[in-house]
Amino acid sequence: MSTAPAAKTRKTVAKSVPAAKDSKAPKSAPVAKGRGKARQAEPSGGAAETERELTIAEEIDALTDPSFMTSLARGLAVIRAFSDSRRSLTIAQISQKTGIPRAAVRRCLHTLKQLGYADSDVNNFSLRPKILTLGYSYLSSTPLTVSAQPYLNNISRTLGESCSLAVLDDNEVLYVARSATSRVMSVALNTGSRLPAYCTSLGRAMLAHLPDEQLKAYFEKVKLRALTDKTVVSQKRLRDILAGVREQGYAVIDEELEVGLRSIAVPVRGASGNVLAALNVGAQAARVSVAQMEEEILPVLLRGAQELSVLLP
């Protein structure tokens, strides 16, 4: 298994904007909504230079490999446009988010609908449960998931709490294995689930060990949003917390992801010594205090992480 990927820095494109003929400032080049800020020079007598991020469509079109299938890449981009916060989207919204022409978006959605992966209600489209089969077949058979499951089951039985193993993927925590208890929590997590890295114990356990440049790139791309009134959204404070996590060897989240939920995580290193994954236990705050997590759960997690490390390269 490869190391946890660094936060991806999107490519930028510079566009020359003719100097304004009157006193008005030149308009900036269009920027895909939510995909970063454009930088433009102050108006002057010459041409103003505007730099913006490439849209997904532009990145796809820039690939010149004759074996590259543009239509497939566009279809995957349309699927990824949906998220937990935007489960229903119009053709126009997907086009704006990806930069893919509306006609192409319409054809992608029509194909997904015909194959049973998408559904529509008037002008709104949404993904159907069948879409899960695309990723679950990999996650359920990947060597790490299969090999780690017995270890997670043992930890869960020992502690009577849910236990998870995750990796960093595209700035998020990706759950690759999980052993859940029967207790009900509002955060429904399964193999393949994704959560923000900055406000989860799993994420912080891995972010704390990223090289400086990768961590810098992560903060440049990710917006820190408050999910509860306890969520840390200050980059400076979060950096200080990550430094502490790196020093002490574990991360604790106290109701920052969800009110009433606490969790503790430890990094899992491969044979190379690099942190490749993280292991955690989550519990209801009303039942388990932070002190209990550190005294009773942490030693079990540390042993589990050491055992799991033999599975990683």
PDB file of C-alpha atoms in Angstrom:
ATOM      1  CA  MET A   1       0.000   0.000   0.000  1.00  0.00           C
ATOM      2  CA  SER A   2       1.315   3.436  -0.874  1.00  0.00           C
ATOM      3  CA  THR A   3       1.789   6.251   1.539  1.00  0.00           C
ATOM      4  CA  ALA A   4      -1.102   8.505   2.376  1.00  0.00           C
ATOM      5  CA  PRO A   5      -1.414  10.824  -0.589  1.00  0.00           C
ATOM      6  CA  ALA A   6      -0.559  14.438  -0.227  1.00  0.00           C
ATOM      7  CA  ALA A   7      -3.179  17.086  -0.603  1.00  0.00           C
ATOM      8  CA  LYS A   8      -3.529  17.710  -4.310  1.00  0.00           C
ATOM      9  CA  THR A   9      -2.660  21.157  -5.598  1.00  0.00           C
ATOM     10  CA  ARG A  10      -4.729  21.987  -8.643  1.00  0.00           C
ATOM     11  CA  LYS A  11      -2.980  23.334 -11.710  1.00  0.00           C
ATOM     12  CA  THR A  12      -3.482  26.943 -12.696  1.00  0.00           C
ATOM     13  CA  VAL A  13      -3.766  28.676 -16.015  1.00  0.00           C
ATOM     14  CA  ALA A  14      -2.747  32.230 -16.753  1.00  0.00           C
ATOM     15  CA  LYS A  15      -4.955  34.287 -19.004  1.00  0.00           C
ATOM     16  CA  SER A  16      -4.042  37.675 -20.456  1.00  0.00           C
ATOM     17  CA  VAL A  17      -6.779  40.250 -20.115  1.00  0.00           C
ATOM     18  CA  PRO A  18      -6.624  43.284 -22.444  1.00  0.00           C
ATOM     19  CA  ALA A  19      -6.120  46.607 -20.748  1.00  0.00           C
ATOM     20  CA  ALA A  20      -9.344  48.480 -20.087  1.00  0.00           C
ATOM     21  CA  LYS A  21     -10.146  51.195 -22.611  1.00  0.00           C
ATOM     22  CA  ASP A  22     -11.718  53.392 -19.961  1.00  0.00           C
ATOM     23  CA  SER A  23     -11.310  53.873 -16.229  1.00  0.00           C
ATOM     24  CA  LYS A  24     -13.116  50.645 -15.325  1.00  0.00           C
ATOM     25  CA  ALA A  25     -11.077  47.739 -13.987  1.00  0.00           C
ATOM     26  CA  PRO A  26     -10.924  44.714 -16.271  1.00  0.00           C
ATOM     27  CA  LYS A  27     -13.156  41.788 -15.426  1.00  0.00           C
ATOM     28  CA  SER A  28     -11.441  38.758 -13.980  1.00  0.00           C
ATOM     29  CA  ALA A  29     -11.407  35.464 -15.830  1.00  0.00           C
ATOM     30  CA  PRO A  30     -14.267  33.162 -14.830  1.00  0.00           C
ATOM     31  CA  VAL A  31     -13.505  30.782 -12.024  1.00  0.00           C
ATOM     32  CA  ALA A  32     -15.381  27.566 -11.319  1.00  0.00           C
ATOM     33  CA  LYS A  33     -17.375  28.055  -8.141  1.00  0.00           C
ATOM     34  CA  GLY A  34     -15.751  26.566  -5.069  1.00  0.00           C
ATOM     35  CA  ARG A  35     -12.526  25.648  -6.834  1.00  0.00           C
ATOM     36  CA  GLY A  36     -10.202  28.300  -5.403  1.00  0.00           C
ATOM     37  CA  LYS A  37      -9.610  31.984  -5.809  1.00  0.00           C
ATOM     38  CA  ALA A  38      -8.296  33.705  -8.915  1.00  0.00           C
ATOM     39  CA  ARG A  39      -5.360  36.059  -8.623  1.00  0.00           C
ATOM     40  CA  GLN A  40      -5.284  39.103 -10.869  1.00  0.00           C
ATOM     41  CA  ALA A  41      -2.872  41.964 -11.256  1.00  0.00           C
ATOM     42  CA  GLU A  42      -3.832  45.537 -10.493  1.00  0.00           C
ATOM     43  CA  PRO A  43      -5.113  47.444 -13.549  1.00  0.00           C
ATOM     44  CA  SER A  44      -2.338  49.294 -15.354  1.00  0.00           C
ATOM     45  CA  GLY A  45      -1.506  50.655 -18.746  1.00  0.00           C
ATOM     46  CA  GLY A  46      -0.590  47.195 -20.044  1.00  0.00           C
ATOM     47  CA  ALA A  47      -2.390  43.876 -20.090  1.00  0.00           C
ATOM     48  CA  ALA A  48      -3.529  42.498 -16.747  1.00  0.00           C
ATOM     49  CA  GLU A  49      -2.548  38.929 -15.974  1.00  0.00           C
ATOM     50  CA  THR A  50      -5.177  36.750 -14.306  1.00  0.00           C
ATOM     51  CA  GLU A  51      -4.330  33.336 -12.886  1.00  0.00           C
ATOM     52  CA  ARG A  52      -7.058  30.857 -12.042  1.00  0.00           C
ATOM     53  CA  GLU A  53      -7.364  27.163 -11.329  1.00  0.00           C
ATOM     54  CA  LEU A  54      -8.140  24.804 -14.154  1.00  0.00           C
ATOM     55  CA  THR A  55     -11.617  23.340 -14.084  1.00  0.00           C
ATOM     56  CA  ILE A  56     -11.977  19.566 -14.032  1.00  0.00           C
ATOM     57  CA  ALA A  57     -13.036  19.687 -17.679  1.00  0.00           C
ATOM     58  CA  GLU A  58      -9.913  21.660 -18.637  1.00  0.00           C
ATOM     59  CA  GLU A  59      -7.668  19.181 -16.830  1.00  0.00           C
ATOM     60  CA  ILE A  60      -9.366  16.339 -18.707  1.00  0.00           C
ATOM     61  CA  ASP A  61      -9.081  18.110 -22.063  1.00  0.00           C
ATOM     62  CA  ALA A  62      -5.391  18.849 -21.427  1.00  0.00           C
ATOM     63  CA  LEU A  63      -4.530  15.142 -21.416  1.00  0.00           C
ATOM     64  CA  THR A  64      -3.206  14.155 -24.836  1.00  0.00           C
ATOM     65  CA  ASP A  65      -2.695  10.403 -24.377  1.00  0.00           C
ATOM     66  CA  PRO A  66      -4.367   8.810 -27.444  1.00  0.00           C
ATOM     67  CA  SER A  67      -5.588   5.930 -25.269  1.00  0.00           C
ATOM     68  CA  PHE A  68      -7.278   8.302 -22.798  1.00  0.00           C
ATOM     69  CA  MET A  69     -11.099   8.100 -22.890  1.00  0.00           C
ATOM     70  CA  THR A  70     -12.453  11.613 -22.341  1.00  0.00           C
ATOM     71  CA  SER A  71     -16.083  10.502 -22.119  1.00  0.00           C
ATOM     72  CA  LEU A  72     -15.293   8.084 -19.272  1.00  0.00           C
ATOM     73  CA  ALA A  73     -13.323  10.760 -17.410  1.00  0.00           C
ATOM     74  CA  ARG A  74     -16.253  13.156 -17.758  1.00  0.00           C
ATOM     75  CA  GLY A  75     -18.673  10.532 -16.487  1.00  0.00           C
ATOM     76  CA  LEU A  76     -16.550   9.929 -13.390  1.00  0.00           C
ATOM     77  CA  ALA A  77     -16.307  13.693 -12.804  1.00  0.00           C
ATOM     78  CA  VAL A  78     -20.110  13.937 -12.934  1.00  0.00           C
ATOM     79  CA  ILE A  79     -20.414  11.172 -10.324  1.00  0.00           C
ATOM     80  CA  ARG A  80     -17.898  12.895  -8.041  1.00  0.00           C
ATOM     81  CA  ALA A  81     -19.831  16.169  -8.272  1.00  0.00           C
ATOM     82  CA  PHE A  82     -22.400  14.713  -5.878  1.00  0.00           C
ATOM     83  CA  SER A  83     -21.660  14.853  -2.147  1.00  0.00           C
ATOM     84  CA  ASP A  84     -23.329  14.382   1.235  1.00  0.00           C
ATOM     85  CA  SER A  85     -24.213  18.078   1.300  1.00  0.00           C
ATOM     86  CA  ARG A  86     -25.434  18.137  -2.321  1.00  0.00           C
ATOM     87  CA  ARG A  87     -27.132  14.823  -3.000  1.00  0.00           C
ATOM     88  CA  SER A  88     -29.453  16.306  -5.615  1.00  0.00           C
ATOM     89  CA  LEU A  89     -28.081  18.462  -8.433  1.00  0.00           C
ATOM     90  CA  THR A  90     -29.288  19.993 -11.676  1.00  0.00           C
ATOM     91  CA  ILE A  91     -27.451  19.747 -14.981  1.00  0.00           C
ATOM     92  CA  ALA A  92     -26.516  23.423 -14.679  1.00  0.00           C
ATOM     93  CA  GLN A  93     -25.081  22.951 -11.174  1.00  0.00           C
ATOM     94  CA  ILE A  94     -22.944  19.991 -12.247  1.00  0.00           C
ATOM     95  CA  SER A  95     -21.741  21.891 -15.309  1.00  0.00           C
ATOM     96  CA  GLN A  96     -20.776  24.879 -13.156  1.00  0.00           C
ATOM     97  CA  LYS A  97     -18.999  22.683 -10.611  1.00  0.00           C
ATOM     98  CA  THR A  98     -16.991  20.659 -13.133  1.00  0.00           C
ATOM     99  CA  GLY A  99     -16.683  22.943 -16.157  1.00  0.00           C
ATOM    100  CA  ILE A 100     -18.105  20.174 -18.365  1.00  0.00           C
ATOM    101  CA  PRO A 101     -20.541  21.486 -21.029  1.00  0.00           C
ATOM    102  CA  ARG A 102     -24.212  21.013 -20.175  1.00  0.00           C
ATOM    103  CA  ALA A 103     -24.823  18.822 -23.218  1.00  0.00           C
ATOM    104  CA  ALA A 104     -22.082  16.424 -22.100  1.00  0.00           C
ATOM    105  CA  VAL A 105     -23.372  16.438 -18.508  1.00  0.00           C
ATOM    106  CA  ARG A 106     -26.854  15.620 -19.800  1.00  0.00           C
ATOM    107  CA  ARG A 107     -25.540  12.632 -21.771  1.00  0.00           C
ATOM    108  CA  CYS A 108     -23.555  11.360 -18.774  1.00  0.00           C
ATOM    109  CA  LEU A 109     -26.591  11.583 -16.498  1.00  0.00           C
ATOM    110  CA  HIS A 110     -28.832   9.942 -19.089  1.00  0.00           C
ATOM    111  CA  THR A 111     -26.371   7.038 -19.369  1.00  0.00           C
ATOM    112  CA  LEU A 112     -26.078   6.690 -15.580  1.00  0.00           C
ATOM    113  CA  LYS A 113     -29.869   6.705 -15.285  1.00  0.00           C
ATOM    114  CA  GLN A 114     -30.322   4.082 -18.005  1.00  0.00           C
ATOM    115  CA  LEU A 115     -27.785   1.831 -16.250  1.00  0.00           C
ATOM    116  CA  GLY A 116     -29.464   2.259 -12.858  1.00  0.00           C
ATOM    117  CA  TYR A 117     -26.774   4.391 -11.207  1.00  0.00           C
ATOM    118  CA  ALA A 118     -28.761   7.663 -11.134  1.00  0.00           C
ATOM    119  CA  ASP A 119     -32.336   8.872 -10.870  1.00  0.00           C
ATOM    120  CA  SER A 120     -34.128  12.119 -11.661  1.00  0.00           C
ATOM    121  CA  ASP A 121     -37.016  14.148 -10.312  1.00  0.00           C
ATOM    122  CA  VAL A 122     -38.043  16.844 -12.787  1.00  0.00           C
ATOM    123  CA  ASN A 123     -34.716  18.710 -13.302  1.00  0.00           C
ATOM    124  CA  ASN A 124     -32.880  17.325 -10.284  1.00  0.00           C
ATOM    125  CA  PHE A 125     -30.629  14.286 -10.478  1.00  0.00           C
ATOM    126  CA  SER A 126     -29.346  12.057  -7.687  1.00  0.00           C
ATOM    127  CA  LEU A 127     -27.269   8.901  -7.396  1.00  0.00           C
ATOM    128  CA  ARG A 128     -28.919   5.566  -6.639  1.00  0.00           C
ATOM    129  CA  PRO A 129     -27.605   2.959  -4.159  1.00  0.00           C
ATOM    130  CA  LYS A 130     -26.257   0.875  -7.057  1.00  0.00           C
ATOM    131  CA  ILE A 131     -23.405   3.399  -7.339  1.00  0.00           C
ATOM    132  CA  LEU A 132     -21.929   1.892  -4.152  1.00  0.00           C
ATOM    133  CA  THR A 133     -21.064  -1.305  -6.010  1.00  0.00           C
ATOM    134  CA  LEU A 134     -18.386   0.567  -7.983  1.00  0.00           C
ATOM    135  CA  GLY A 135     -16.197   1.109  -4.927  1.00  0.00           C
ATOM    136  CA  TYR A 136     -17.323  -1.561  -2.499  1.00  0.00           C
ATOM    137  CA  SER A 137     -16.037  -4.420  -4.649  1.00  0.00           C
ATOM    138  CA  TYR A 138     -12.527  -2.994  -4.220  1.00  0.00           C
ATOM    139  CA  LEU A 139     -12.804  -2.063  -0.555  1.00  0.00           C
ATOM    140  CA  SER A 140     -14.267  -5.434   0.405  1.00  0.00           C
ATOM    141  CA  SER A 141     -11.445  -7.340  -1.281  1.00  0.00           C
ATOM    142  CA  THR A 142      -8.369  -5.125  -0.876  1.00  0.00           C
ATOM    143  CA  PRO A 143      -5.662  -6.966   1.113  1.00  0.00           C
ATOM    144  CA  LEU A 144      -5.536  -4.365   3.898  1.00  0.00           C
ATOM    145  CA  THR A 145      -9.299  -4.515   4.486  1.00  0.00           C
ATOM    146  CA  VAL A 146      -9.399  -8.305   4.514  1.00  0.00           C
ATOM    147  CA  SER A 147      -6.280  -8.718   6.661  1.00  0.00           C
ATOM    148  CA  ALA A 148      -7.125  -5.965   9.149  1.00  0.00           C
ATOM    149  CA  GLN A 149     -10.694  -7.025   9.888  1.00  0.00           C
ATOM    150  CA  PRO A 150      -9.840  -9.713  12.497  1.00  0.00           C
ATOM    151  CA  TYR A 151      -7.683  -7.221  14.409  1.00  0.00           C
ATOM    152  CA  LEU A 152     -10.490  -4.646  14.447  1.00  0.00           C
ATOM    153  CA  ASN A 153     -13.025  -7.260  15.529  1.00  0.00           C
ATOM    154  CA  ASN A 154     -10.775  -8.231  18.432  1.00  0.00           C
ATOM    155  CA  ILE A 155     -10.331  -4.611  19.558  1.00  0.00           C
ATOM    156  CA  SER A 156     -14.077  -3.992  19.321  1.00  0.00           C
ATOM    157  CA  ARG A 157     -14.855  -7.110  21.397  1.00  0.00           C
ATOM    158  CA  THR A 158     -12.230  -6.216  23.996  1.00  0.00           C
ATOM    159  CA  LEU A 159     -13.465  -2.646  24.489  1.00  0.00           C
ATOM    160  CA  GLY A 160     -17.132  -3.003  23.590  1.00  0.00           C
ATOM    161  CA  GLU A 161     -16.812  -0.008  21.259  1.00  0.00           C
ATOM    162  CA  SER A 162     -16.683   0.547  17.495  1.00  0.00           C
ATOM    163  CA  CYS A 163     -13.218   0.408  15.926  1.00  0.00           C
ATOM    164  CA  SER A 164     -12.137   1.729  12.512  1.00  0.00           C
ATOM    165  CA  LEU A 165      -9.111   1.761  10.211  1.00  0.00           C
ATOM    166  CA  ALA A 166      -8.718   4.563   7.674  1.00  0.00           C
ATOM    167  CA  VAL A 167      -6.304   6.152   5.214  1.00  0.00           C
ATOM    168  CA  LEU A 168      -5.980   9.693   3.858  1.00  0.00           C
ATOM    169  CA  ASP A 169      -7.448  10.029   0.379  1.00  0.00           C
ATOM    170  CA  ASP A 170      -7.912  13.329  -1.459  1.00  0.00           C
ATOM    171  CA  ASN A 171      -7.826  15.348   1.791  1.00  0.00           C
ATOM    172  CA  GLU A 172     -10.441  13.154   3.465  1.00  0.00           C
ATOM    173  CA  VAL A 173     -10.499  10.173   5.778  1.00  0.00           C
ATOM    174  CA  LEU A 174     -11.464   7.027   3.852  1.00  0.00           C
ATOM    175  CA  TYR A 175     -12.653   4.118   6.006  1.00  0.00           C
ATOM    176  CA  VAL A 176     -11.083   0.884   4.732  1.00  0.00           C
ATOM    177  CA  ALA A 177     -12.177  -1.417   7.572  1.00  0.00           C
ATOM    178  CA  ARG A 178     -14.603  -1.154  10.473  1.00  0.00           C
ATOM    179  CA  SER A 179     -15.978  -3.250  13.314  1.00  0.00           C
ATOM    180  CA  ALA A 180     -19.113  -1.652  14.738  1.00  0.00           C
ATOM    181  CA  THR A 181     -21.086  -2.315  17.906  1.00  0.00           C
ATOM    182  CA  SER A 182     -24.877  -2.398  18.023  1.00  0.00           C
ATOM    183  CA  ARG A 183     -25.061   1.012  19.674  1.00  0.00           C
ATOM    184  CA  VAL A 184     -26.822   3.613  17.531  1.00  0.00           C
ATOM    185  CA  MET A 185     -25.100   6.873  16.577  1.00  0.00           C
ATOM    186  CA  SER A 186     -26.283   9.476  14.078  1.00  0.00           C
ATOM    187  CA  VAL A 187     -23.008   9.218  12.137  1.00  0.00           C
ATOM    188  CA  ALA A 188     -23.515   6.068  10.066  1.00  0.00           C
ATOM    189  CA  LEU A 189     -20.073   4.779   9.105  1.00  0.00           C
ATOM    190  CA  ASN A 190     -19.163   1.831   6.921  1.00  0.00           C
ATOM    191  CA  THR A 191     -16.273   0.651   4.800  1.00  0.00           C
ATOM    192  CA  GLY A 192     -15.973   3.285   2.072  1.00  0.00           C
ATOM    193  CA  SER A 193     -17.339   6.154   4.181  1.00  0.00           C
ATOM    194  CA  ARG A 194     -15.551   9.507   4.003  1.00  0.00           C
ATOM    195  CA  LEU A 195     -15.226  12.277   6.579  1.00  0.00           C
ATOM    196  CA  PRO A 196     -13.233  15.531   6.808  1.00  0.00           C
ATOM    197  CA  ALA A 197      -9.727  14.893   8.103  1.00  0.00           C
ATOM    198  CA  TYR A 198      -9.342  18.075  10.179  1.00  0.00           C
ATOM    199  CA  CYS A 199     -12.139  17.284  12.670  1.00  0.00           C
ATOM    200  CA  THR A 200     -11.716  13.517  13.085  1.00  0.00           C
ATOM    201  CA  SER A 201      -9.257  11.703  15.316  1.00  0.00           C
ATOM    202  CA  LEU A 202      -8.280   9.430  12.413  1.00  0.00           C
ATOM    203  CA  GLY A 203      -7.575  12.431  10.214  1.00  0.00           C
ATOM    204  CA  ARG A 204      -5.521  14.280  12.801  1.00  0.00           C
ATOM    205  CA  ALA A 205      -3.479  11.177  13.594  1.00  0.00           C
ATOM    206  CA  MET A 206      -2.409  11.126   9.931  1.00  0.00           C
ATOM    207  CA  LEU A 207      -2.248  14.873   9.213  1.00  0.00           C
ATOM    208  CA  ALA A 208       0.128  15.287  12.149  1.00  0.00           C
ATOM    209  CA  HIS A 209       2.723  13.168  10.342  1.00  0.00           C
ATOM    210  CA  LEU A 210       2.506  14.755   6.898  1.00  0.00           C
ATOM    211  CA  PRO A 211       5.648  16.497   5.604  1.00  0.00           C
ATOM    212  CA  ASP A 212       5.456  20.289   5.959  1.00  0.00           C
ATOM    213  CA  GLU A 213       4.856  20.894   2.242  1.00  0.00           C
ATOM    214  CA  GLN A 214       2.019  18.374   2.090  1.00  0.00           C
ATOM    215  CA  LEU A 215       0.384  19.835   5.192  1.00  0.00           C
ATOM    216  CA  LYS A 216       0.709  23.333   3.718  1.00  0.00           C
ATOM    217  CA  ALA A 217      -0.960  22.155   0.505  1.00  0.00           C
ATOM    218  CA  TYR A 218      -3.737  20.560   2.567  1.00  0.00           C
ATOM    219  CA  PHE A 219      -4.548  23.806   4.368  1.00  0.00           C
ATOM    220  CA  GLU A 220      -4.460  25.742   1.088  1.00  0.00           C
ATOM    221  CA  LYS A 221      -7.151  23.532  -0.380  1.00  0.00           C
ATOM    222  CA  VAL A 222      -9.408  22.636   2.553  1.00  0.00           C
ATOM    223  CA  LYS A 223     -11.844  25.062   4.149  1.00  0.00           C
ATOM    224  CA  LEU A 224     -12.215  24.506   7.889  1.00  0.00           C
ATOM    225  CA  ARG A 225     -15.953  24.497   8.601  1.00  0.00           C
ATOM    226  CA  ALA A 226     -17.588  24.226  12.014  1.00  0.00           C
ATOM    227  CA  LEU A 227     -19.656  21.042  12.320  1.00  0.00           C
ATOM    228  CA  THR A 228     -20.392  21.691  16.011  1.00  0.00           C
ATOM    229  CA  ASP A 229     -19.699  24.605  18.334  1.00  0.00           C
ATOM    230  CA  LYS A 230     -16.527  22.777  19.417  1.00  0.00           C
ATOM    231  CA  THR A 231     -15.004  22.256  15.957  1.00  0.00           C
ATOM    232  CA  VAL A 232     -11.581  23.881  15.637  1.00  0.00           C
ATOM    233  CA  VAL A 233     -11.656  26.139  12.566  1.00  0.00           C
ATOM    234  CA  SER A 234      -8.553  28.227  13.274  1.00  0.00           C
ATOM    235  CA  GLN A 235      -5.640  27.035  11.136  1.00  0.00           C
ATOM    236  CA  LYS A 236      -3.098  28.262  13.688  1.00  0.00           C
ATOM    237  CA  ARG A 237      -4.802  26.444  16.549  1.00  0.00           C
ATOM    238  CA  LEU A 238      -5.191  23.287  14.474  1.00  0.00           C
ATOM    239  CA  ARG A 239      -1.502  23.354  13.564  1.00  0.00           C
ATOM    240  CA  ASP A 240      -0.672  23.580  17.275  1.00  0.00           C
ATOM    241  CA  ILE A 241      -2.974  20.625  17.977  1.00  0.00           C
ATOM    242  CA  LEU A 242      -1.343  18.576  15.219  1.00  0.00           C
ATOM    243  CA  ALA A 243       2.089  19.333  16.658  1.00  0.00           C
ATOM    244  CA  GLY A 244       0.855  17.974  19.985  1.00  0.00           C
ATOM    245  CA  VAL A 245      -0.586  14.882  18.309  1.00  0.00           C
ATOM    246  CA  ARG A 246       2.738  14.215  16.617  1.00  0.00           C
ATOM    247  CA  GLU A 247       4.582  14.531  19.925  1.00  0.00           C
ATOM    248  CA  GLN A 248       2.227  12.466  22.106  1.00  0.00           C
ATOM    249  CA  GLY A 249       1.445   9.813  19.499  1.00  0.00           C
ATOM    250  CA  TYR A 250      -2.351   9.946  19.501  1.00  0.00           C
ATOM    251  CA  ALA A 251      -5.287  12.242  18.703  1.00  0.00           C
ATOM    252  CA  VAL A 252      -8.499  12.851  20.628  1.00  0.00           C
ATOM    253  CA  ILE A 253     -11.648  14.446  19.229  1.00  0.00           C
ATOM    254  CA  ASP A 254     -14.147  15.706  21.788  1.00  0.00           C
ATOM    255  CA  GLU A 255     -17.508  16.454  20.116  1.00  0.00           C
ATOM    256  CA  GLU A 256     -15.944  18.331  17.180  1.00  0.00           C
ATOM    257  CA  LEU A 257     -17.427  16.070  14.511  1.00  0.00           C
ATOM    258  CA  GLU A 258     -20.743  15.368  16.201  1.00  0.00           C
ATOM    259  CA  VAL A 259     -22.263  16.473  19.501  1.00  0.00           C
ATOM    260  CA  GLY A 260     -22.121  13.578  21.942  1.00  0.00           C
ATOM    261  CA  LEU A 261     -19.340  11.702  20.147  1.00  0.00           C
ATOM    262  CA  ARG A 262     -15.728  11.279  21.281  1.00  0.00           C
ATOM    263  CA  SER A 263     -12.963   9.340  19.594  1.00  0.00           C
ATOM    264  CA  ILE A 264      -9.287   8.549  19.974  1.00  0.00           C
ATOM    265  CA  ALA A 265      -6.889   7.465  17.215  1.00  0.00           C
ATOM    266  CA  VAL A 266      -3.297   6.351  16.775  1.00  0.00           C
ATOM    267  CA  PRO A 267      -1.161   6.282  13.615  1.00  0.00           C
ATOM    268  CA  VAL A 268      -0.330   2.977  11.941  1.00  0.00           C
ATOM    269  CA  ARG A 269       3.148   2.813  10.431  1.00  0.00           C
ATOM    270  CA  GLY A 270       4.423   0.555   7.682  1.00  0.00           C
ATOM    271  CA  ALA A 271       7.738  -1.279   7.540  1.00  0.00           C
ATOM    272  CA  SER A 272       9.322   1.924   6.201  1.00  0.00           C
ATOM    273  CA  GLY A 273       8.335   3.794   9.356  1.00  0.00           C
ATOM    274  CA  ASN A 274       5.982   6.103   7.464  1.00  0.00           C
ATOM    275  CA  VAL A 275       2.427   6.627   8.717  1.00  0.00           C
ATOM    276  CA  LEU A 276       0.164   4.916   6.181  1.00  0.00           C
ATOM    277  CA  ALA A 277      -3.118   4.638   8.092  1.00  0.00           C
ATOM    278  CA  ALA A 278      -4.777   5.327  11.438  1.00  0.00           C
ATOM    279  CA  LEU A 279      -6.754   3.238  13.908  1.00  0.00           C
ATOM    280  CA  ASN A 280      -9.461   4.620  16.178  1.00  0.00           C
ATOM    281  CA  VAL A 281     -12.249   3.893  18.626  1.00  0.00           C
ATOM    282  CA  GLY A 282     -15.340   6.067  18.918  1.00  0.00           C
ATOM    283  CA  ALA A 283     -17.731   6.226  21.871  1.00  0.00           C
ATOM    284  CA  GLN A 284     -20.615   8.246  23.244  1.00  0.00           C
ATOM    285  CA  ALA A 285     -19.359  11.160  25.320  1.00  0.00           C
ATOM    286  CA  ALA A 286     -21.939  10.468  28.029  1.00  0.00           C
ATOM    287  CA  ARG A 287     -20.430   7.033  28.680  1.00  0.00           C
ATOM    288  CA  VAL A 288     -16.695   7.500  28.149  1.00  0.00           C
ATOM    289  CA  SER A 289     -14.628  10.466  29.308  1.00  0.00           C
ATOM    290  CA  VAL A 290     -11.449  11.694  27.641  1.00  0.00           C
ATOM    291  CA  ALA A 291      -9.482  10.434  30.649  1.00  0.00           C
ATOM    292  CA  GLN A 292     -10.992   6.954  30.240  1.00  0.00           C
ATOM    293  CA  MET A 293     -10.067   6.971  26.576  1.00  0.00           C
ATOM    294  CA  GLU A 294      -6.458   7.786  27.367  1.00  0.00           C
ATOM    295  CA  GLU A 295      -6.199   5.312  30.250  1.00  0.00           C
ATOM    296  CA  GLU A 296      -8.261   2.349  29.015  1.00  0.00           C
ATOM    297  CA  ILE A 297      -8.635   2.580  25.225  1.00  0.00           C
ATOM    298  CA  LEU A 298      -5.275   4.043  24.162  1.00  0.00           C
ATOM    299  CA  PRO A 299      -3.131   1.056  25.300  1.00  0.00           C
ATOM    300  CA  VAL A 300      -5.357  -1.343  23.330  1.00  0.00           C
ATOM    301  CA  LEU A 301      -5.132   0.845  20.220  1.00  0.00           C
ATOM    302  CA  LEU A 302      -1.350   1.125  20.466  1.00  0.00           C
ATOM    303  CA  ARG A 303      -1.037  -2.667  20.601  1.00  0.00           C
ATOM    304  CA  GLY A 304      -3.434  -2.985  17.679  1.00  0.00           C
ATOM    305  CA  ALA A 305      -1.488  -0.455  15.600  1.00  0.00           C
ATOM    306  CA  GLN A 306       1.738  -2.366  16.246  1.00  0.00           C
ATOM    307  CA  GLU A 307       0.095  -5.621  15.123  1.00  0.00           C
ATOM    308  CA  LEU A 308      -1.396  -3.989  12.020  1.00  0.00           C
ATOM    309  CA  SER A 309       1.939  -2.466  11.005  1.00  0.00           C
ATOM    310  CA  VAL A 310       3.179  -5.869   9.822  1.00  0.00           C
ATOM    311  CA  LEU A 311       0.463  -5.795   7.134  1.00  0.00           C
ATOM    312  CA  LEU A 312       1.739  -2.553   5.619  1.00  0.00           C
ATOM    313  CA  PRO A 313       4.759  -2.022   3.343  1.00  0.00           C
TER     314      PRO A 313
END
